[in-house]
Tab-separated table of N, CA, C and O in Angstrom:
chain	number	residue	atom	x	y	z
A	1	UNK	N	4.088	-30.121	15.623
A	1	UNK	CA	3.645	-30.395	14.426
A	1	UNK	C	2.103	-29.506	14.188
A	1	UNK	O	1.490	-29.778	15.127
A	2	UNK	N	1.757	-28.915	12.862
A	2	UNK	CA	0.900	-28.301	12.549
A	2	UNK	C	-0.201	-29.454	12.643
A	2	UNK	O	-1.419	-29.285	13.073
A	3	UNK	N	-0.176	-30.632	11.655
A	3	UNK	CA	-1.069	-31.745	11.442
A	3	UNK	C	-0.902	-32.492	12.857
A	3	UNK	O	-2.426	-33.510	12.879
A	4	UNK	N	-0.289	-32.772	13.621
A	4	UNK	CA	-0.176	-33.743	14.917
A	4	UNK	C	-0.264	-32.960	16.238
A	4	UNK	O	0.412	-32.708	16.240
A	5	UNK	N	-1.636	-33.508	16.976
A	5	UNK	CA	-1.661	-32.487	17.762
A	5	UNK	C	-0.726	-33.314	19.073
A	5	UNK	O	-0.239	-32.823	20.268
A	6	UNK	N	-0.134	-34.346	18.853
A	6	UNK	CA	0.407	-35.507	19.946
A	6	UNK	C	1.798	-34.964	19.228
A	6	UNK	O	1.914	-35.452	18.464
A	7	UNK	N	2.753	-34.331	20.673
A	7	UNK	CA	4.096	-34.550	19.977
A	7	UNK	C	4.977	-35.155	21.279
A	7	UNK	O	4.589	-35.298	22.608
A	8	UNK	N	5.650	-36.008	20.206
A	8	UNK	CA	6.583	-37.134	21.047
A	8	UNK	C	7.928	-36.460	21.591
A	8	UNK	O	8.262	-36.015	20.298
A	9	UNK	N	8.297	-36.641	22.286
A	9	UNK	CA	9.355	-36.276	22.989
A	9	UNK	C	10.381	-36.738	23.073
A	9	UNK	O	10.568	-37.874	24.278
A	10	UNK	N	11.791	-36.632	22.621
A	10	UNK	CA	12.722	-37.818	22.460
A	10	UNK	C	13.580	-37.535	23.810
A	10	UNK	O	13.847	-35.946	24.384
A	11	UNK	N	14.177	-38.566	24.267
A	11	UNK	CA	15.252	-38.610	25.315
A	11	UNK	C	15.982	-37.522	25.489
A	11	UNK	O	16.367	-36.932	26.389
A	12	UNK	N	16.700	-37.185	24.428
A	12	UNK	CA	17.704	-35.828	24.155
A	12	UNK	C	16.879	-35.076	24.275
A	12	UNK	O	17.818	-34.185	24.873
A	13	UNK	N	15.969	-34.745	23.840
A	13	UNK	CA	15.018	-33.546	23.980
A	13	UNK	C	14.847	-33.239	25.688
A	13	UNK	O	15.036	-32.081	26.595
A	14	UNK	N	14.817	-34.344	26.340
A	14	UNK	CA	14.002	-34.397	27.599
A	14	UNK	C	15.598	-33.846	28.375
A	14	UNK	O	15.645	-32.508	29.298
A	15	UNK	N	16.586	-34.465	28.184
A	15	UNK	CA	17.965	-33.911	28.707
A	15	UNK	C	18.333	-32.438	28.494
A	15	UNK	O	18.723	-31.795	29.373
A	16	UNK	N	17.942	-32.242	27.425
A	16	UNK	CA	18.591	-30.728	26.893
A	16	UNK	C	17.327	-29.820	27.274
A	16	UNK	O	18.029	-28.638	27.819
A	17	UNK	N	16.249	-30.194	27.847
A	17	UNK	CA	15.544	-29.500	28.514
A	17	UNK	C	15.800	-28.815	29.837
A	17	UNK	O	15.761	-28.170	30.254
A	18	UNK	N	16.785	-30.115	30.254
A	18	UNK	CA	17.079	-30.294	31.811
A	18	UNK	C	18.063	-29.284	32.222
A	18	UNK	O	18.395	-28.368	32.930
A	19	UNK	N	19.037	-28.906	30.710
A	19	UNK	CA	20.301	-28.117	31.119
A	19	UNK	C	20.400	-27.113	30.157
A	19	UNK	O	21.270	-26.225	30.691
A	20	UNK	N	19.360	-26.778	29.251
A	20	UNK	CA	19.313	-25.973	28.586
A	20	UNK	C	18.960	-24.527	29.554
A	20	UNK	O	18.572	-24.661	30.326
A	21	UNK	N	19.618	-22.898	28.980
A	21	UNK	CA	19.725	-21.847	29.701
A	21	UNK	C	18.039	-21.507	29.408
A	21	UNK	O	17.078	-22.246	28.773
A	22	UNK	N	17.440	-20.682	30.277
A	22	UNK	CA	16.150	-20.360	30.002
A	22	UNK	C	15.466	-20.107	28.740
A	22	UNK	O	14.577	-20.299	28.427
A	23	UNK	N	15.721	-19.078	28.195
A	23	UNK	CA	15.881	-18.831	26.593
A	23	UNK	C	15.552	-20.035	25.698
A	23	UNK	O	14.533	-20.490	25.078
A	24	UNK	N	16.409	-20.727	25.812
A	24	UNK	CA	16.099	-22.204	24.952
A	24	UNK	C	15.240	-23.169	25.588
A	24	UNK	O	14.888	-23.634	24.773
A	25	UNK	N	15.046	-23.299	26.873
A	25	UNK	CA	14.332	-24.036	27.622
A	25	UNK	C	12.849	-23.432	27.347
A	25	UNK	O	11.925	-24.212	26.840
A	26	UNK	N	12.186	-22.072	27.207
A	26	UNK	CA	11.056	-21.196	26.595
A	26	UNK	C	10.975	-21.971	24.864
A	26	UNK	O	9.699	-22.470	24.776
A	27	UNK	N	11.710	-21.719	24.273
A	27	UNK	CA	11.939	-22.209	22.956
A	27	UNK	C	11.171	-23.368	22.932
A	27	UNK	O	10.462	-24.147	21.707
A	28	UNK	N	11.988	-24.910	23.671
A	28	UNK	CA	12.003	-25.779	23.695
A	28	UNK	C	10.206	-26.382	24.100
A	28	UNK	O	9.633	-27.478	23.630
A	29	UNK	N	9.764	-25.756	24.680
A	29	UNK	CA	8.772	-25.955	25.874
A	29	UNK	C	7.434	-25.412	24.655
A	29	UNK	O	6.289	-26.084	24.408
A	30	UNK	N	7.510	-24.330	23.955
A	30	UNK	CA	6.836	-23.761	22.927
A	30	UNK	C	7.021	-25.117	21.854
A	30	UNK	O	5.718	-25.012	21.437
A	31	UNK	N	8.125	-25.386	21.417
A	31	UNK	CA	7.696	-26.244	20.381
A	31	UNK	C	7.301	-27.536	20.805
A	31	UNK	O	6.077	-28.229	19.815
A	32	UNK	N	7.394	-28.184	22.142
A	32	UNK	CA	6.736	-29.233	22.447
A	32	UNK	C	4.956	-28.926	22.612
A	32	UNK	O	4.354	-29.814	22.504
A	33	UNK	N	4.836	-27.778	22.975
A	33	UNK	CA	3.338	-27.675	23.418
A	33	UNK	C	2.730	-27.356	22.495
A	33	UNK	O	1.990	-27.190	22.194
A	34	UNK	N	3.155	-27.075	21.021
A	34	UNK	CA	2.444	-26.694	19.913
A	34	UNK	C	2.518	-25.040	19.395
A	34	UNK	O	2.020	-24.641	18.982
A	35	UNK	N	2.455	-24.200	20.307
A	35	UNK	CA	2.416	-22.854	20.402
A	35	UNK	C	3.318	-22.717	19.149
A	35	UNK	O	2.992	-21.364	18.939
A	36	UNK	N	4.821	-23.199	18.990
A	36	UNK	CA	5.398	-22.370	18.105
A	36	UNK	C	4.850	-22.288	16.745
A	36	UNK	O	5.292	-21.312	15.903
A	37	UNK	N	4.391	-23.374	16.188
A	37	UNK	CA	3.197	-23.553	15.368
A	37	UNK	C	2.549	-21.960	15.225
A	37	UNK	O	2.692	-21.470	13.738
A	38	UNK	N	1.688	-21.552	15.913
A	38	UNK	CA	0.861	-19.959	16.025
A	38	UNK	C	2.022	-19.069	16.200
A	38	UNK	O	1.845	-17.869	15.652
A	39	UNK	N	3.496	-19.197	16.870
A	39	UNK	CA	4.599	-17.745	16.605
A	39	UNK	C	4.514	-17.730	15.436
A	39	UNK	O	5.142	-16.762	15.000
A	40	UNK	N	4.946	-19.024	14.650
A	40	UNK	CA	5.459	-18.899	13.448
A	40	UNK	C	4.316	-17.763	12.630
A	40	UNK	O	4.394	-17.194	11.672
A	41	UNK	N	3.106	-18.781	12.577
A	41	UNK	CA	2.133	-18.393	11.880
A	41	UNK	C	1.686	-16.572	12.266
A	41	UNK	O	1.398	-15.751	11.636
A	42	UNK	N	2.192	-16.446	13.386
A	42	UNK	CA	2.015	-14.549	13.892
A	42	UNK	C	2.898	-13.989	13.263
A	42	UNK	O	2.607	-13.177	12.699
A	43	UNK	N	4.340	-14.532	13.415
A	43	UNK	CA	5.435	-13.491	12.277
A	43	UNK	C	5.260	-13.567	11.404
A	43	UNK	O	5.343	-12.737	10.605
A	44	UNK	N	4.613	-15.253	10.501
A	44	UNK	CA	4.055	-14.807	9.144
A	44	UNK	C	3.100	-13.462	9.019
A	44	UNK	O	3.118	-12.583	7.573
A	45	UNK	N	2.122	-13.533	9.815
A	45	UNK	CA	1.140	-12.435	9.625
A	45	UNK	C	1.579	-11.116	10.054
A	45	UNK	O	1.063	-10.328	9.374
A	46	UNK	N	2.405	-11.017	10.810
A	46	UNK	CA	3.011	-9.501	10.972
A	46	UNK	C	3.780	-9.129	9.899
A	46	UNK	O	3.899	-8.037	9.545
A	47	UNK	N	4.443	-10.209	8.959
A	47	UNK	CA	5.375	-9.461	7.810
A	47	UNK	C	4.108	-9.665	6.652
A	47	UNK	O	4.497	-8.239	5.965
A	48	UNK	N	3.232	-9.948	6.547
A	48	UNK	CA	2.600	-10.116	5.524
A	48	UNK	C	1.686	-8.361	5.902
A	48	UNK	O	1.129	-7.584	4.955
A	49	UNK	N	1.372	-8.014	7.372
A	49	UNK	CA	0.730	-6.812	7.707
A	49	UNK	C	1.908	-5.835	7.601
A	49	UNK	O	1.128	-4.624	7.103
A	50	UNK	N	3.102	-5.946	8.035
A	50	UNK	CA	3.887	-4.709	7.085
A	50	UNK	C	3.816	-4.572	5.957
A	50	UNK	O	3.826	-3.401	5.625
A	51	UNK	N	4.281	-5.635	5.113
A	51	UNK	CA	3.845	-5.338	3.618
A	51	UNK	C	2.670	-4.901	3.218
A	51	UNK	O	2.815	-3.841	2.576
A	52	UNK	N	1.641	-5.270	3.785
A	52	UNK	CA	0.351	-4.330	3.645
A	52	UNK	C	0.350	-2.740	3.754
A	52	UNK	O	0.028	-2.029	3.036
A	53	UNK	N	0.836	-2.403	4.755
A	53	UNK	CA	0.772	-0.823	5.324
A	53	UNK	C	2.231	-0.383	4.326
A	53	UNK	O	1.376	0.889	4.039
A	54	UNK	N	3.064	-0.798	3.866
A	54	UNK	CA	3.789	-0.404	2.614
A	54	UNK	C	3.371	0.052	1.939
A	54	UNK	O	3.253	1.183	1.106
A	55	UNK	N	2.534	-1.035	1.207
A	55	UNK	CA	1.519	-0.874	0.004
A	55	UNK	C	0.792	0.179	0.073
A	55	UNK	O	0.269	0.865	-0.655
A	56	UNK	N	-0.229	0.403	1.235
A	56	UNK	CA	-0.804	1.299	1.727
A	56	UNK	C	-0.322	2.844	1.755
A	56	UNK	O	-0.941	3.660	1.229
A	57	UNK	N	0.967	3.103	2.349
A	57	UNK	CA	1.677	3.969	2.048
A	57	UNK	C	1.802	4.690	0.583
A	57	UNK	O	1.853	5.447	0.373
A	58	UNK	N	2.232	3.768	-0.193
A	58	UNK	CA	2.861	3.772	-1.611
A	58	UNK	C	1.371	4.149	-2.233
A	58	UNK	O	1.614	5.489	-2.956
A	59	UNK	N	0.343	3.701	-2.110
A	59	UNK	CA	-1.128	3.796	-2.588
A	59	UNK	C	-1.542	5.115	-2.348
A	59	UNK	O	-1.937	6.454	-2.958
A	60	UNK	N	-0.945	5.791	-0.965
A	60	UNK	CA	-1.364	6.812	-0.347
A	60	UNK	C	-0.995	8.090	-0.821
A	60	UNK	O	-1.270	9.182	-1.255
A	61	UNK	N	0.268	7.762	-1.439
A	61	UNK	CA	1.193	8.989	-2.320
A	61	UNK	C	0.764	8.955	-3.487
A	61	UNK	O	0.922	10.471	-3.971
A	62	UNK	N	0.514	7.696	-3.934
A	62	UNK	CA	0.191	7.906	-5.630
A	62	UNK	C	-1.231	9.057	-5.636
A	62	UNK	O	-1.378	9.368	-6.426
A	63	UNK	N	-2.062	8.301	-4.779
A	63	UNK	CA	-3.567	9.150	-4.738
A	63	UNK	C	-3.190	10.529	-4.608
A	63	UNK	O	-3.732	11.079	-5.250
A	64	UNK	N	-2.429	10.529	-3.159
A	64	UNK	CA	-2.254	12.268	-2.980
A	64	UNK	C	-1.777	12.834	-4.691
A	64	UNK	O	-2.001	14.041	-5.001
A	65	UNK	N	-0.564	11.985	-4.979
A	65	UNK	CA	-0.153	12.987	-6.733
A	65	UNK	C	-1.401	13.070	-7.499
A	65	UNK	O	-1.299	13.813	-8.673
A	66	UNK	N	-2.042	11.722	-7.921
A	66	UNK	CA	-3.316	12.223	-8.682
A	66	UNK	C	-4.060	12.996	-8.499
A	66	UNK	O	-4.445	13.714	-9.256
A	67	UNK	N	-3.955	13.402	-7.258
A	67	UNK	CA	-5.431	14.579	-7.044
A	67	UNK	C	-4.423	15.652	-7.233
A	67	UNK	O	-5.342	16.667	-7.770
A	68	UNK	N	-3.386	15.852	-6.578
A	68	UNK	CA	-2.683	17.099	-7.301
A	68	UNK	C	-2.775	17.184	-8.739
A	68	UNK	O	-2.988	18.602	-9.319
A	69	UNK	N	-2.509	16.359	-9.389
A	69	UNK	CA	-2.447	16.186	-11.204
A	69	UNK	C	-3.909	16.929	-11.246
A	69	UNK	O	-3.669	17.692	-12.430
A	70	UNK	N	-4.574	16.262	-11.109
A	70	UNK	CA	-6.137	16.647	-11.189
A	70	UNK	C	-6.433	18.242	-10.902
A	70	UNK	O	-7.111	18.640	-11.596
A	71	UNK	N	-5.915	18.431	-9.971
A	71	UNK	CA	-6.147	20.252	-9.857
A	71	UNK	C	-5.987	20.896	-10.542
A	71	UNK	O	-6.194	21.733	-10.886
A	72	UNK	N	-4.174	20.450	-11.058
A	72	UNK	CA	-3.513	20.961	-12.031
A	72	UNK	C	-4.378	21.100	-13.287
A	72	UNK	O	-4.280	22.027	-14.349
A	73	UNK	N	-4.976	19.832	-13.575
A	73	UNK	CA	-5.681	19.637	-15.253
A	73	UNK	C	-7.255	20.723	-14.983
A	73	UNK	O	-7.243	21.009	-15.749
A	74	UNK	N	-7.475	20.577	-13.840
A	74	UNK	CA	-8.700	20.960	-13.874
A	74	UNK	C	-8.636	22.722	-13.997
A	74	UNK	O	-9.554	23.448	-14.707
A	75	UNK	N	-7.286	23.172	-13.556
A	75	UNK	CA	-7.155	24.926	-13.708
A	75	UNK	C	-6.879	25.239	-15.018
A	75	UNK	O	-7.275	26.022	-15.942
A	76	UNK	N	-6.332	23.988	-15.747
A	76	UNK	CA	-5.599	24.299	-16.908
A	76	UNK	C	-7.091	24.142	-17.989
A	76	UNK	O	-7.102	24.864	-18.818
A	77	UNK	N	-8.129	23.358	-17.591
A	77	UNK	CA	-9.260	22.989	-18.420
A	77	UNK	C	-10.073	24.454	-17.948
A	77	UNK	O	-10.803	25.120	-19.250
A	78	UNK	N	-10.030	24.814	-17.400
A	78	UNK	CA	-10.473	26.470	-16.950
A	78	UNK	C	-9.952	27.607	-17.619
A	78	UNK	O	-10.518	28.402	-18.859
A	79	UNK	N	-8.625	27.575	-18.325
A	79	UNK	CA	-7.825	28.302	-18.679
A	79	UNK	C	-7.825	28.312	-20.150
A	79	UNK	O	-8.121	29.156	-20.573
A	80	UNK	N	-7.964	26.799	-20.657
A	80	UNK	CA	-8.271	26.665	-22.082
A	80	UNK	C	-9.925	27.188	-22.121
A	80	UNK	O	-9.857	27.719	-23.581
A	81	UNK	N	-10.801	26.917	-21.676
A	81	UNK	CA	-11.751	27.044	-21.733
A	81	UNK	C	-12.295	28.896	-22.026
A	81	UNK	O	-12.892	29.341	-22.649
A	82	UNK	N	-11.460	29.491	-21.209
A	82	UNK	CA	-11.554	31.120	-21.095
A	82	UNK	C	-10.801	31.670	-22.350
A	82	UNK	O	-11.270	32.752	-22.948
A	83	UNK	N	-9.595	30.702	-22.992
A	83	UNK	CA	-8.963	31.200	-24.213
A	83	UNK	C	-9.668	30.942	-25.316
A	83	UNK	O	-9.831	31.949	-26.058
A	84	UNK	N	-10.284	30.069	-25.432
A	84	UNK	CA	-11.348	29.564	-26.423
A	84	UNK	C	-12.629	30.706	-26.425
A	84	UNK	O	-12.940	30.604	-27.590
A	85	UNK	N	-13.458	30.599	-25.427
A	85	UNK	CA	-14.279	31.925	-25.408
A	85	UNK	C	-13.795	33.535	-25.931
A	85	UNK	O	-14.656	33.897	-26.955
A	86	UNK	N	-12.436	33.657	-25.748
A	86	UNK	CA	-11.871	34.823	-26.070
A	86	UNK	C	-11.481	34.957	-27.526
A	86	UNK	O	-11.838	35.935	-28.390
A	87	UNK	N	-11.001	33.675	-27.572
A	87	UNK	CA	-10.757	33.341	-29.439
A	87	UNK	C	-11.928	33.208	-30.196
A	87	UNK	O	-11.793	34.066	-31.337
A	88	UNK	N	-12.946	32.965	-29.585
A	88	UNK	CA	-14.274	33.048	-30.601
A	88	UNK	C	-14.837	34.604	-30.792
A	88	UNK	O	-15.084	34.801	-31.972
A	89	UNK	N	-14.869	35.245	-29.430
A	89	UNK	CA	-15.277	36.646	-29.463
A	89	UNK	C	-14.279	37.206	-30.215
A	89	UNK	O	-14.281	38.039	-31.103
A	90	UNK	N	-12.727	36.870	-30.350
A	90	UNK	CA	-12.064	37.483	-31.025
A	90	UNK	C	-11.947	37.524	-32.852
A	90	UNK	O	-12.001	38.648	-33.637
A	91	UNK	N	-12.380	36.056	-32.953
A	91	UNK	CA	-12.655	35.686	-34.509
A	91	UNK	C	-14.138	36.555	-34.964
A	91	UNK	O	-14.169	36.965	-35.642
A	92	UNK	N	-14.993	36.390	-34.178
A	92	UNK	CA	-16.238	37.089	-34.477
A	92	UNK	C	-15.989	38.768	-34.711
A	92	UNK	O	-16.781	39.542	-35.453
A	93	UNK	N	-15.086	39.788	-33.804
A	93	UNK	CA	-15.107	40.682	-33.860
A	93	UNK	C	-14.119	40.980	-35.279
A	93	UNK	O	-14.464	42.017	-36.122
A	94	UNK	N	-13.741	40.152	-35.629
A	94	UNK	CA	-12.542	40.265	-36.800
A	94	UNK	C	-13.403	40.349	-38.051
A	94	UNK	O	-13.097	41.065	-38.862
A	95	UNK	N	-14.042	39.148	-38.162
A	95	UNK	CA	-15.338	39.162	-39.086
A	95	UNK	C	-16.064	40.240	-39.099
A	95	UNK	O	-16.552	40.634	-40.287
A	96	UNK	N	-16.704	40.752	-38.212
A	96	UNK	CA	-17.846	42.142	-38.635
A	96	UNK	C	-16.715	43.073	-38.725
A	96	UNK	O	-17.128	44.056	-39.178
A	97	UNK	N	-15.609	43.399	-38.152
A	97	UNK	CA	-14.797	44.292	-38.605
A	97	UNK	C	-14.254	44.257	-40.132
A	97	UNK	O	-14.514	45.222	-40.901
A	98	UNK	N	-14.097	42.708	-40.768
A	98	UNK	CA	-13.890	42.772	-42.088
A	98	UNK	C	-15.326	43.175	-42.871
A	98	UNK	O	-15.242	43.728	-44.189
A	99	UNK	N	-16.309	42.525	-42.580
A	99	UNK	CA	-17.561	43.296	-43.034
A	99	UNK	C	-17.880	44.545	-43.546
A	99	UNK	O	-18.772	45.000	-44.530
A	100	UNK	N	-17.861	45.285	-41.923
A	100	UNK	CA	-17.959	46.863	-42.402
A	100	UNK	C	-17.066	47.318	-43.230
A	100	UNK	O	-17.037	48.861	-43.556
A	101	UNK	N	-15.842	46.955	-43.497
A	101	UNK	CA	-14.739	47.181	-44.625
A	101	UNK	C	-15.006	47.216	-45.959
A	101	UNK	O	-15.175	46.780	-46.317
């Protein structure tokens, strides 16, 4: 038990321990020794770690997408700036042409 460091082994468990196969005997000994609690915590922690790794991978994918999108937007920004500069020049030239005529 998690809160009780002393584990009372019932007579039936002793008999079960004596006749159990090795795998069940090990499981019962771990339960009696109190290590099962730590094994349970370990399994829980490994599950949390696995979930965290999955979330980390998803975040990495999202970050990669955002960086690609940002790169595309930077290129579009440069194109827009060039267009605006050329458009401004065109309007200036049109104005000068109208003034001279």
